[in-house]
mmCIF file of C-alpha atoms and ligand atoms in Angstrom:
data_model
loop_
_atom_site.group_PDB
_atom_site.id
_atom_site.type_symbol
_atom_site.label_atom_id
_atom_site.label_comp_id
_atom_site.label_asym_id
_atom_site.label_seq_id
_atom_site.Cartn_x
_atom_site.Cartn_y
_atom_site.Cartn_z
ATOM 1 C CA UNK L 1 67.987 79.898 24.050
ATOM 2 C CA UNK L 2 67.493 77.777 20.753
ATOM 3 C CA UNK L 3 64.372 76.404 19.392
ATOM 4 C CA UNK L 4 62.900 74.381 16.576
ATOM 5 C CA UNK L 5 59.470 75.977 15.192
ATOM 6 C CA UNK L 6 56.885 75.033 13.516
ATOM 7 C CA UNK L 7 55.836 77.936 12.004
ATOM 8 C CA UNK L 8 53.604 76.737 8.806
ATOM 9 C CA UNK L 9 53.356 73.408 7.189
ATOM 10 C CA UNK L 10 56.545 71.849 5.849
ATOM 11 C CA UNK L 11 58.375 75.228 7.895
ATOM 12 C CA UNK L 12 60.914 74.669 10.640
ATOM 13 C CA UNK L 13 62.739 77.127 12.017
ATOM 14 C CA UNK L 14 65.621 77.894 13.972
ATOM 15 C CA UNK L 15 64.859 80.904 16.501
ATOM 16 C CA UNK L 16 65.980 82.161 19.647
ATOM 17 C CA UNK L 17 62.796 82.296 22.398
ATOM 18 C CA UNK L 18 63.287 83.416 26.037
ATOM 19 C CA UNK L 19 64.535 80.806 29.103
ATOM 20 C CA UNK L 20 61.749 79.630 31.091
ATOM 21 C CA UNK L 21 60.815 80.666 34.295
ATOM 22 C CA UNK L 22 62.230 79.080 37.483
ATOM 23 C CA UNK L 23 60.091 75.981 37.988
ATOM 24 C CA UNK L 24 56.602 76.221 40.071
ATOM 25 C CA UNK L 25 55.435 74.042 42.385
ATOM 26 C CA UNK L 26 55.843 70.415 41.405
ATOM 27 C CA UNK L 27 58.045 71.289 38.536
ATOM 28 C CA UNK L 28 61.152 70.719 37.368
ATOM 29 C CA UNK L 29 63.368 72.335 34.718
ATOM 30 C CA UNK L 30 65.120 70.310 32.391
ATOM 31 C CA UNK L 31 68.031 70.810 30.096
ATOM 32 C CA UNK L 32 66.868 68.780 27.278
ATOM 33 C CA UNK L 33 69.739 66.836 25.790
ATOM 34 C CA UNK L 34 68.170 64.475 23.413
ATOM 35 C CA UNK L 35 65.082 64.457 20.858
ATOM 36 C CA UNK L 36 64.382 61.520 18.819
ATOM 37 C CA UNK L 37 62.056 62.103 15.477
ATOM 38 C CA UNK L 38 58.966 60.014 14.795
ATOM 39 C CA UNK L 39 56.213 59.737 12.211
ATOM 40 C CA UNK L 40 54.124 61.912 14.703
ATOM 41 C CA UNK L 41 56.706 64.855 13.961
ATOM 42 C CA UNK L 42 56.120 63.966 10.059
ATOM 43 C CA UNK L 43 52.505 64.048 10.335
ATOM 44 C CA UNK L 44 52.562 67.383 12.468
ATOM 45 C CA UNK L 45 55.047 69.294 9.896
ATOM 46 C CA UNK L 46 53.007 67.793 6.735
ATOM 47 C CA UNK L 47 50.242 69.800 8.264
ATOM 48 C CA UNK L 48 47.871 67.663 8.847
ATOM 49 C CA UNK L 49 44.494 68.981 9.759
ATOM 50 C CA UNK L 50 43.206 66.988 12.814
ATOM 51 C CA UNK L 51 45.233 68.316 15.435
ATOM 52 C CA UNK L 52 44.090 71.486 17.558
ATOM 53 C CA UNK L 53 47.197 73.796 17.681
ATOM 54 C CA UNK L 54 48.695 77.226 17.497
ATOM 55 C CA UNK L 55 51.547 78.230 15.487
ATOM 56 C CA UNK L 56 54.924 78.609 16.100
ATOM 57 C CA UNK L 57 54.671 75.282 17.978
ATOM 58 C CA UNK L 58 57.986 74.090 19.230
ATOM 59 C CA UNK L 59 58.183 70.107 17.364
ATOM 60 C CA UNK L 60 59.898 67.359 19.124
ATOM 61 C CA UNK L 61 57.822 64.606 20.814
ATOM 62 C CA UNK L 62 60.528 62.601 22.095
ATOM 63 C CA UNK L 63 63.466 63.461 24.371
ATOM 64 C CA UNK L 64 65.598 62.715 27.354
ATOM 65 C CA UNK L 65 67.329 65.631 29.257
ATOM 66 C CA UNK L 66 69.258 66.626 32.550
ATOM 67 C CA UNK L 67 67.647 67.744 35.856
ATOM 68 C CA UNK L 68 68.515 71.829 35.989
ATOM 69 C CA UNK L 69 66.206 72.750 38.552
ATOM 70 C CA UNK L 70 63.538 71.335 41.006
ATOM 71 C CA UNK L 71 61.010 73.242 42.431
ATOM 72 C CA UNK L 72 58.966 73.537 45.509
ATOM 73 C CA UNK L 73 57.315 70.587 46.259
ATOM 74 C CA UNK L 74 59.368 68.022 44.318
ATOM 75 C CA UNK L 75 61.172 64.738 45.473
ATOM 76 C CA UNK L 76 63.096 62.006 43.981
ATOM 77 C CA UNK L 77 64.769 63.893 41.471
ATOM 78 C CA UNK L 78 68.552 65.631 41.522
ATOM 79 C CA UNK L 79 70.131 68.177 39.644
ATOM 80 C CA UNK L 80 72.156 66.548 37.125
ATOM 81 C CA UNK L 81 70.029 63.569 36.920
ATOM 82 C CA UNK L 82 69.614 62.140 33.411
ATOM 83 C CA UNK L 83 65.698 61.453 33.057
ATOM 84 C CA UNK L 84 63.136 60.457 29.909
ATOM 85 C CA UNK L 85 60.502 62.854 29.435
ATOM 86 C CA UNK L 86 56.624 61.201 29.383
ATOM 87 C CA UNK L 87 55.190 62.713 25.689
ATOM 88 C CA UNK L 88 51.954 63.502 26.765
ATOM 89 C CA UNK L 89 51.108 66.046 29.340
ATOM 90 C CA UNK L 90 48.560 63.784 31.802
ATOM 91 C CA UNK L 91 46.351 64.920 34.245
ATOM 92 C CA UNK L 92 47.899 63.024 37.091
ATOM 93 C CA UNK L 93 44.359 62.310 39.118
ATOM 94 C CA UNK L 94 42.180 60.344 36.986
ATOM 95 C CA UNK L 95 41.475 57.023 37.692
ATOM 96 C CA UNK L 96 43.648 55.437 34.914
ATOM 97 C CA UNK L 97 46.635 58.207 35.294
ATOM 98 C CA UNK L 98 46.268 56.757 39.132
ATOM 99 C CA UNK L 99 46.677 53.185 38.164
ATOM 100 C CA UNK L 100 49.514 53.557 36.011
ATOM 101 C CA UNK L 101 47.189 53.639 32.522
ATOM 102 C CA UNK L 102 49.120 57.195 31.545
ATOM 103 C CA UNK L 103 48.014 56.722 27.416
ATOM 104 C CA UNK L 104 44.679 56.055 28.602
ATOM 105 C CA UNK L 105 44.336 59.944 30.544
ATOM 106 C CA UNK L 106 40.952 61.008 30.848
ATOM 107 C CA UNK L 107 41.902 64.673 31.416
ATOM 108 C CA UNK L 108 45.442 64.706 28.686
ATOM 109 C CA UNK L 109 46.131 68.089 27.864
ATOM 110 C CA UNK L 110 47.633 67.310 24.498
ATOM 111 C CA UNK L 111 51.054 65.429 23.233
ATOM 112 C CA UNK L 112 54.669 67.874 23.330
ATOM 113 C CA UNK L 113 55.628 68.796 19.901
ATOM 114 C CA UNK L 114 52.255 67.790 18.306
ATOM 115 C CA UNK L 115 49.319 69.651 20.031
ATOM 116 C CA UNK L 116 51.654 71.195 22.696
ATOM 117 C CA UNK L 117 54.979 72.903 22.892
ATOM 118 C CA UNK L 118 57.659 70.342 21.936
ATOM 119 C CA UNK L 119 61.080 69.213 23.203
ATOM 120 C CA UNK L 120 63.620 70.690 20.210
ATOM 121 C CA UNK L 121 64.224 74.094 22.875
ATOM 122 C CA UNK L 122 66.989 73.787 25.206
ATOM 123 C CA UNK L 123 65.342 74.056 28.662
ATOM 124 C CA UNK L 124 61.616 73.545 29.343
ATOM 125 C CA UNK L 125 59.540 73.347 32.615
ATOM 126 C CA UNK L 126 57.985 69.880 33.379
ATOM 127 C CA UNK L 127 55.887 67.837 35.748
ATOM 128 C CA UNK L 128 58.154 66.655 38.185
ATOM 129 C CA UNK L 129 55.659 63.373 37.627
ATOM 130 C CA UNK L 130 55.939 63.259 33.904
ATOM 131 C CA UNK L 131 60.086 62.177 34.420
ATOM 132 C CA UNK L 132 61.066 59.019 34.105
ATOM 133 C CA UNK L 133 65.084 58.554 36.137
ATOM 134 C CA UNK L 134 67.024 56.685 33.709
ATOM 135 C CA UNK L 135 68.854 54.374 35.264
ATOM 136 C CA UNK L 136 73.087 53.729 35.107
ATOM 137 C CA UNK L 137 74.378 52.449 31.816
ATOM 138 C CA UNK L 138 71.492 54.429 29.501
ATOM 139 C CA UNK L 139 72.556 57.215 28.470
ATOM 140 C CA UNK L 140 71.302 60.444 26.901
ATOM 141 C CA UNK L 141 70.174 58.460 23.791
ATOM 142 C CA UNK L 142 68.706 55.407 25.380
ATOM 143 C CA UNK L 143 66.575 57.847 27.355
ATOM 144 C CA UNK L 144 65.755 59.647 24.598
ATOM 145 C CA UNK L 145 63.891 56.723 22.650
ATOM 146 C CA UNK L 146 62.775 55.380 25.732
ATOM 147 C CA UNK L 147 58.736 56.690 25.667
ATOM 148 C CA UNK L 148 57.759 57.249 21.787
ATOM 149 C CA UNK L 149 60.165 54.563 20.657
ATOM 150 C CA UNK L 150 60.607 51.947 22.933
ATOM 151 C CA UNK L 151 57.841 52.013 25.354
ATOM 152 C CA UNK L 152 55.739 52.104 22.695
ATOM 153 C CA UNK L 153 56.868 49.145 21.402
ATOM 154 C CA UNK L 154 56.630 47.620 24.839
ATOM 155 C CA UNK L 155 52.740 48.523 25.683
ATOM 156 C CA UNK L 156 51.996 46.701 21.990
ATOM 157 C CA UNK L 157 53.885 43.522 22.223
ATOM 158 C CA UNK L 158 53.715 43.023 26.446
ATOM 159 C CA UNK L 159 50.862 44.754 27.750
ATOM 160 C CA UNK L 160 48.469 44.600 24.377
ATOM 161 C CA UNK L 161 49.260 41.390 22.283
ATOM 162 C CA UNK L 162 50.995 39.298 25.033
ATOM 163 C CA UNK L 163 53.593 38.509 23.412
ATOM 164 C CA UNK L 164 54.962 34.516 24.659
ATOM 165 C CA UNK L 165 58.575 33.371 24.538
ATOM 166 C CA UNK L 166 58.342 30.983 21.307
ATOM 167 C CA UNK L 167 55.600 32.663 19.478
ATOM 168 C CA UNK L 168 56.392 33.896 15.834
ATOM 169 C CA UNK L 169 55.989 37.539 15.432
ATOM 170 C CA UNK L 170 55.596 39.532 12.365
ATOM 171 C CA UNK L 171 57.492 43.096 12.636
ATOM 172 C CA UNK L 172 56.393 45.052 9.768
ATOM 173 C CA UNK L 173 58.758 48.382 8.712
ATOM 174 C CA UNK L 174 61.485 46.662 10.601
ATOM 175 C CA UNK L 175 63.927 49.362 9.658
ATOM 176 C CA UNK L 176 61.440 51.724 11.400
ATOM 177 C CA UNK L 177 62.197 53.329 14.582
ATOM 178 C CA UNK L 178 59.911 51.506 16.926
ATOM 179 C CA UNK L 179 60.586 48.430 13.843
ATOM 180 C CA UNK L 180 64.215 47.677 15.192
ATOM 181 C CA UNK L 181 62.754 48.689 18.702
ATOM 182 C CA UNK L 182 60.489 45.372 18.219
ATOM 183 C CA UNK L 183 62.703 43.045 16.657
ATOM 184 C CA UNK L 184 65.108 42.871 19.453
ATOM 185 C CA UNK L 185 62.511 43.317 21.952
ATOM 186 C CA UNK L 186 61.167 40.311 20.631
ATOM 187 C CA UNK L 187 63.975 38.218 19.835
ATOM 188 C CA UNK L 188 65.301 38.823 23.586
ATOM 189 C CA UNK L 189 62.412 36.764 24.915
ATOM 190 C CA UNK L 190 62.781 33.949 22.521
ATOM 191 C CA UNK L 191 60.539 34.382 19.603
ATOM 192 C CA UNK L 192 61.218 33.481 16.097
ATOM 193 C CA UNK L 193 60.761 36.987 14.258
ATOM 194 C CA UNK L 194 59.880 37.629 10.493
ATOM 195 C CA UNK L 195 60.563 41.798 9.594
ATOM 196 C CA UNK L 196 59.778 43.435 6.377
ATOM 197 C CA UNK L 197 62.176 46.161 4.573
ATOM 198 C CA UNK L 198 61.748 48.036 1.589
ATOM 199 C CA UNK L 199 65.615 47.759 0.580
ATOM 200 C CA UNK L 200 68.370 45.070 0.072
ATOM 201 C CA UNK L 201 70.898 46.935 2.174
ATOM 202 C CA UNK L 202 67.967 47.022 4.950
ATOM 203 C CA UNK L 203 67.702 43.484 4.827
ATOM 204 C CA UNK L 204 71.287 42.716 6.024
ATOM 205 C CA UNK L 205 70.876 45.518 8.647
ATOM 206 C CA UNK L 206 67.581 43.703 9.960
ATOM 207 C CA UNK L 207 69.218 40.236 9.889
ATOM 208 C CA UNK L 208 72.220 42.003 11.970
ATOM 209 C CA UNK L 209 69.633 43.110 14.461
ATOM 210 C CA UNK L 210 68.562 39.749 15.169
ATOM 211 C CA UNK L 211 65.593 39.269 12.746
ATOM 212 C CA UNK L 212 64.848 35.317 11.388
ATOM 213 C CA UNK L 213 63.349 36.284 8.458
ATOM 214 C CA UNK L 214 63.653 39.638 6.525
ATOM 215 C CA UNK L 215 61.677 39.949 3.423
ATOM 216 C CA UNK L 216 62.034 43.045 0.744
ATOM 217 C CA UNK L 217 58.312 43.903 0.622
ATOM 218 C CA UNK L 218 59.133 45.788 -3.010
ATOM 219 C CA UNK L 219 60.630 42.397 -4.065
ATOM 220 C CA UNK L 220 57.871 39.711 -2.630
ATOM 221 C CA UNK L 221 54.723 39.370 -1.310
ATOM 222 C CA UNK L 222 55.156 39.790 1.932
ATOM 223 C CA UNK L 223 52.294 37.288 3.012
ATOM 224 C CA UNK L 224 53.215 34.640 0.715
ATOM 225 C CA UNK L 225 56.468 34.315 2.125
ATOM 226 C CA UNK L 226 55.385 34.594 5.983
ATOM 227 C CA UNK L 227 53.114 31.421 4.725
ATOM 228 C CA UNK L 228 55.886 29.768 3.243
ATOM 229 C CA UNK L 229 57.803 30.333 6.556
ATOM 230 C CA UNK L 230 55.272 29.128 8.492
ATOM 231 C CA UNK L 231 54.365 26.107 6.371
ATOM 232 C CA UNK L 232 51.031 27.858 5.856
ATOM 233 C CA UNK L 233 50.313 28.112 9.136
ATOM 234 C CA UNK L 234 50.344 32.011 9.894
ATOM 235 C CA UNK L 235 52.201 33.951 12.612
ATOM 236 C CA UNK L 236 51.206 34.392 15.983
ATOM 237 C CA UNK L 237 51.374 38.233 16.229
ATOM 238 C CA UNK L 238 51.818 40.655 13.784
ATOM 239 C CA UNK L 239 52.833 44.309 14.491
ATOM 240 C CA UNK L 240 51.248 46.599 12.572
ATOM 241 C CA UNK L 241 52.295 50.553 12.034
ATOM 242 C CA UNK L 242 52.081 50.282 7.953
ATOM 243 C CA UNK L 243 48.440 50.903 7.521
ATOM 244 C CA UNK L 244 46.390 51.050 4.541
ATOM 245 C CA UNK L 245 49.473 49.568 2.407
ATOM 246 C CA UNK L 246 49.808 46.995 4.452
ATOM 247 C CA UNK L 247 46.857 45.790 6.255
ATOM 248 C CA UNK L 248 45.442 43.083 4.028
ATOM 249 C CA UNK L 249 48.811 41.276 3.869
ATOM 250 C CA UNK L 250 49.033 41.713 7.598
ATOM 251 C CA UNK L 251 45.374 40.259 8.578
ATOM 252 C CA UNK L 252 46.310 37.123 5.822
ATOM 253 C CA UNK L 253 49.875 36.910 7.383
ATOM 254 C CA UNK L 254 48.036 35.677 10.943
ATOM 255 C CA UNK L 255 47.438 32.460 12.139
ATOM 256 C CA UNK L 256 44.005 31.188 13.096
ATOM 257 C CA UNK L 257 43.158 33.061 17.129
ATOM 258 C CA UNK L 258 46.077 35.043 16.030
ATOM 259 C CA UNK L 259 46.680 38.692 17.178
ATOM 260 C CA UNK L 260 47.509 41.866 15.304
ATOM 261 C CA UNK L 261 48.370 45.318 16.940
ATOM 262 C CA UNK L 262 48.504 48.610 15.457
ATOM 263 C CA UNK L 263 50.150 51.716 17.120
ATOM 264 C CA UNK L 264 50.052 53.456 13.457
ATOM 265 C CA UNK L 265 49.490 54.270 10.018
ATOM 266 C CA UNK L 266 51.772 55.910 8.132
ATOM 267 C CA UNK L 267 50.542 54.862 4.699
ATOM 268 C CA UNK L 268 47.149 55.758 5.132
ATOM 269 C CA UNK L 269 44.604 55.785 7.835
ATOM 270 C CA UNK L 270 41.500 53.837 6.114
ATOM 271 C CA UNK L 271 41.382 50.593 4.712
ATOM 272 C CA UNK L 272 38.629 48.148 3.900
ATOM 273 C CA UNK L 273 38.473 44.601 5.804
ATOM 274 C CA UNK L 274 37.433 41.702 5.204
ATOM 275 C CA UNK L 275 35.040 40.555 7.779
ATOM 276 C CA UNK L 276 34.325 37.107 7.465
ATOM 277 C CA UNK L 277 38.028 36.480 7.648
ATOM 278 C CA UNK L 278 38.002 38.135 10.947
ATOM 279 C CA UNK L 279 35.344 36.071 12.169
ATOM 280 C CA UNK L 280 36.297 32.620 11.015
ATOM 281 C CA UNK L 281 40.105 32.681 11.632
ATOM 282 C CA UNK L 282 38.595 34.375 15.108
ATOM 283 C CA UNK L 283 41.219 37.076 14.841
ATOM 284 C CA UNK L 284 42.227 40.020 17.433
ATOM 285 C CA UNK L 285 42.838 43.625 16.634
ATOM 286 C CA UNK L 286 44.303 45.604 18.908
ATOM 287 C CA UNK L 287 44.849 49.169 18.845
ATOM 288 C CA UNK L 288 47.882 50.372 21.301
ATOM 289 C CA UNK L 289 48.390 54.200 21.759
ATOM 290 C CA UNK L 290 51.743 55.817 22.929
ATOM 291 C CA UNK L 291 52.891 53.799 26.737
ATOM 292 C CA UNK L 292 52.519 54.013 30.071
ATOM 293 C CA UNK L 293 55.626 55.591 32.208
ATOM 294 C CA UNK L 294 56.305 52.099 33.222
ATOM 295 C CA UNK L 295 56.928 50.591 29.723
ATOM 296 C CA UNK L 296 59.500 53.590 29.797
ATOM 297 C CA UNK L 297 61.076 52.388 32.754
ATOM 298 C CA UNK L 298 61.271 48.653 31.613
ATOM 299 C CA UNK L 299 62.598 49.945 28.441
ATOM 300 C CA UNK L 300 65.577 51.419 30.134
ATOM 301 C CA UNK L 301 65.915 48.696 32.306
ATOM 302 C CA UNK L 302 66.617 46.768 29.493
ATOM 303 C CA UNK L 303 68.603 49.034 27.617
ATOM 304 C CA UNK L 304 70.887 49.055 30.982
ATOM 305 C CA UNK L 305 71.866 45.303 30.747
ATOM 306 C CA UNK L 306 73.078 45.911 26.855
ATOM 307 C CA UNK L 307 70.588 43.087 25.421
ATOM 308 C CA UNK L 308 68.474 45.558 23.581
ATOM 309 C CA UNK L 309 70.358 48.963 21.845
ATOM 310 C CA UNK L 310 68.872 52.149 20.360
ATOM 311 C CA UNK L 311 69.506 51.670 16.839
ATOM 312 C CA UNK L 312 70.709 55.544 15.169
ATOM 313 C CA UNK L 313 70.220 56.249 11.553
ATOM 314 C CA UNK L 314 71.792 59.861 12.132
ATOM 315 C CA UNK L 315 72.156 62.575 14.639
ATOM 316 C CA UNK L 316 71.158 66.038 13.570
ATOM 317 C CA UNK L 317 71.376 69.629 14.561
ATOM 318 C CA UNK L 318 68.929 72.519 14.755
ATOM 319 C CA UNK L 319 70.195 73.569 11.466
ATOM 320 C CA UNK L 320 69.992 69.757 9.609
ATOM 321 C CA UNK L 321 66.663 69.091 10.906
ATOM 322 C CA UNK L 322 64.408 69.977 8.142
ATOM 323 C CA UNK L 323 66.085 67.463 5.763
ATOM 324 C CA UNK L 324 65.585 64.704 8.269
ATOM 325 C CA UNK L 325 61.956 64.953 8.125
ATOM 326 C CA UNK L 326 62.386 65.211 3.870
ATOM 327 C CA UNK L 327 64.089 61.610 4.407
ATOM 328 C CA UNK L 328 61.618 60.244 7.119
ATOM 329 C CA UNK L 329 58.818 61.086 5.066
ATOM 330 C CA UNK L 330 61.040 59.121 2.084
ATOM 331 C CA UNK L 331 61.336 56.537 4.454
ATOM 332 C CA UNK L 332 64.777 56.336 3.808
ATOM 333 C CA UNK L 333 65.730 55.598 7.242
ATOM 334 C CA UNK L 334 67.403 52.838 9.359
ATOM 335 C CA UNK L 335 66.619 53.467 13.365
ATOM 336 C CA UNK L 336 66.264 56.671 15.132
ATOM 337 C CA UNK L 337 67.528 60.271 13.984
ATOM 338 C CA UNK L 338 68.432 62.379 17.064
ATOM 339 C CA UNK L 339 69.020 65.971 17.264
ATOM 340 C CA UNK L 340 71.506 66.771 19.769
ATOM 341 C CA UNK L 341 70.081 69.607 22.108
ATOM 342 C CA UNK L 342 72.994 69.936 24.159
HETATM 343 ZN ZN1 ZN O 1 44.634 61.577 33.899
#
């Protein structure tokens, strides 16, 4: 069967690797149909030296795929059935793994495509317990952006900054993957939301999604404006992903008691802060890592009713793949690219 290697930085390649097994006790096989890029697959091809791996490492963090076969042991699941894959392989037992906290695993193994064998193969033996059931009107691509994509998005705006219906958000990147993810997320409950782009044909694209504001960050300051829009009063939330580009304008761009959350920095990981600013406006930071299975399941759930829609830049094949990450590293990008397993 097909995979996608790693093999050395800025090297992916096609190459033929053995089916696995038949699935052990509590596992499952799945046909993987789907894989959705993210900056996580950037930052693992770039070569970037914090991660604890061994090459060839299949990439792909993000996928959905079809039940093939179930093994001893495992209930709830059909062949057939179109599921989400969890991105991280959890322990299971820990206390937060028991109470539903699945980011916060005590005992995680690693994240698929990233420290661990990745979803760009064409079958691949899972936890029974890491599947998510994706439920009738989602299909292979809704399930696909349902954990990195979407339930991230969910675990930083509902679980982490508490996002209320009427509260101004600030979505920065909103051409980003989890960027459109957040903007109708948003909008859907009722908030007034403010995106940034870095291109006029980006900002029409926003608006489309539902966005109030769009600004062209290469155009205007971006936190002049959100003051302007907020008659100098600051947002609510801001969602953060930007980083070290972006930070400054994002802790000005608040409200005072307002909240920012980060799930990312693809600009840079350090950046210097200005304390007293944090203290006075009494500001929040949160940090939000990956989701818990349920955001993935509420994600779906919400994909099912048609009021919030995976938005798709391109689809790919094995073959294409290595110019997709040229472009996401470019940021040149509107929504999701998706590589068509099978
Ligand atoms: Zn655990």
């Amino acid at each position: 069967m097909r995979a996608l290697h790693l093999v050395d930085d800025r090297k992916v390649v096609a190459v033929d690797i053995a089916p696995p097994p038949p699935p052990a006790i509590g596992e499952v096989t799945v046909r993987v149909r789907a894989v959705a890029l993210n900056h996580i697959d950037v930052w693992g091809w770039r070569g970037m030296a914090f991660a604890k791996r061994k090459m060839p490492l299949v990439i792909g963090a993000e996928a959905s795929g079809e039940v093939a076969a179930i093994g001893p042991g495992v209930a709830g699941l059909v062949p057939g059935q179109l599921v989400s894959i969890y991105g991280a392989r959890t322990c299971g037992l820990c206390r937060p793994c028991r109470e539903g906290r699945d980011n916060l695993c005590e005992h995680v193994a690693g994240v698929h495509g990233f420290h661990l064998d990745g979803f760009a193969q064409e079958e691949i033996n899972l936890p029974a317990r890491l599947l998510v059931p994706a439920p009738p009107g989602v299909d292979e691509i809704g399930a696909a952006v349902a954990p990195v994509t979407f339930g991230t998005v969910e675990h930083m705006l509902f679980d982490n900054a508490k996002l209320e219906p009427g509260e101004t958000v600030l979505v920065q990147a909103g051409g980003s993957g989890i960027g459109t993810a957040a903007i109708q997320l948003a909008k859907r409950i009722g908030c007034t939301v403010i995106t940034t782009v870095g291109s006029d044909d980006k900002v029409a694209k926003a608006r489309a999604l539902g966005a109030d504001h769009v600004i062209n960050y290469r155009e205007d300051r971006f936190e002049g404006v959100v003051r302007k829009i907020t008659k100098k009063k600051g947002v609510d939330v801001v969602f953060e992903h930007v980083g070290a580009d972006t930070w400054a304008g994002s802790m000005l761009s608040l409200k005072r008691g307002g909240r920012l959350v980060t799930c990312g920095s693809t600009s840079g990981v350090t950046t210097s802060m200005n304390l007293m600013q944090l203290f006075q406006q009494q500001l929040r930071i949160i940090g939000s890592f990956g989701c818990r299975m349920e955001n993935m399941a509420n994600a779906m759930q919400k994909m099912a009713t048609g009021r919030v829609v995976p938005v798709i830049d391109t689809e790919v094949d094995f073959d294409t793949l290595p110019k997709a990450l040229e472009r996401m590293e470019g940021r040149d990008v509107f929504g999701k690219i998706i590589l068509r397993v099978s």
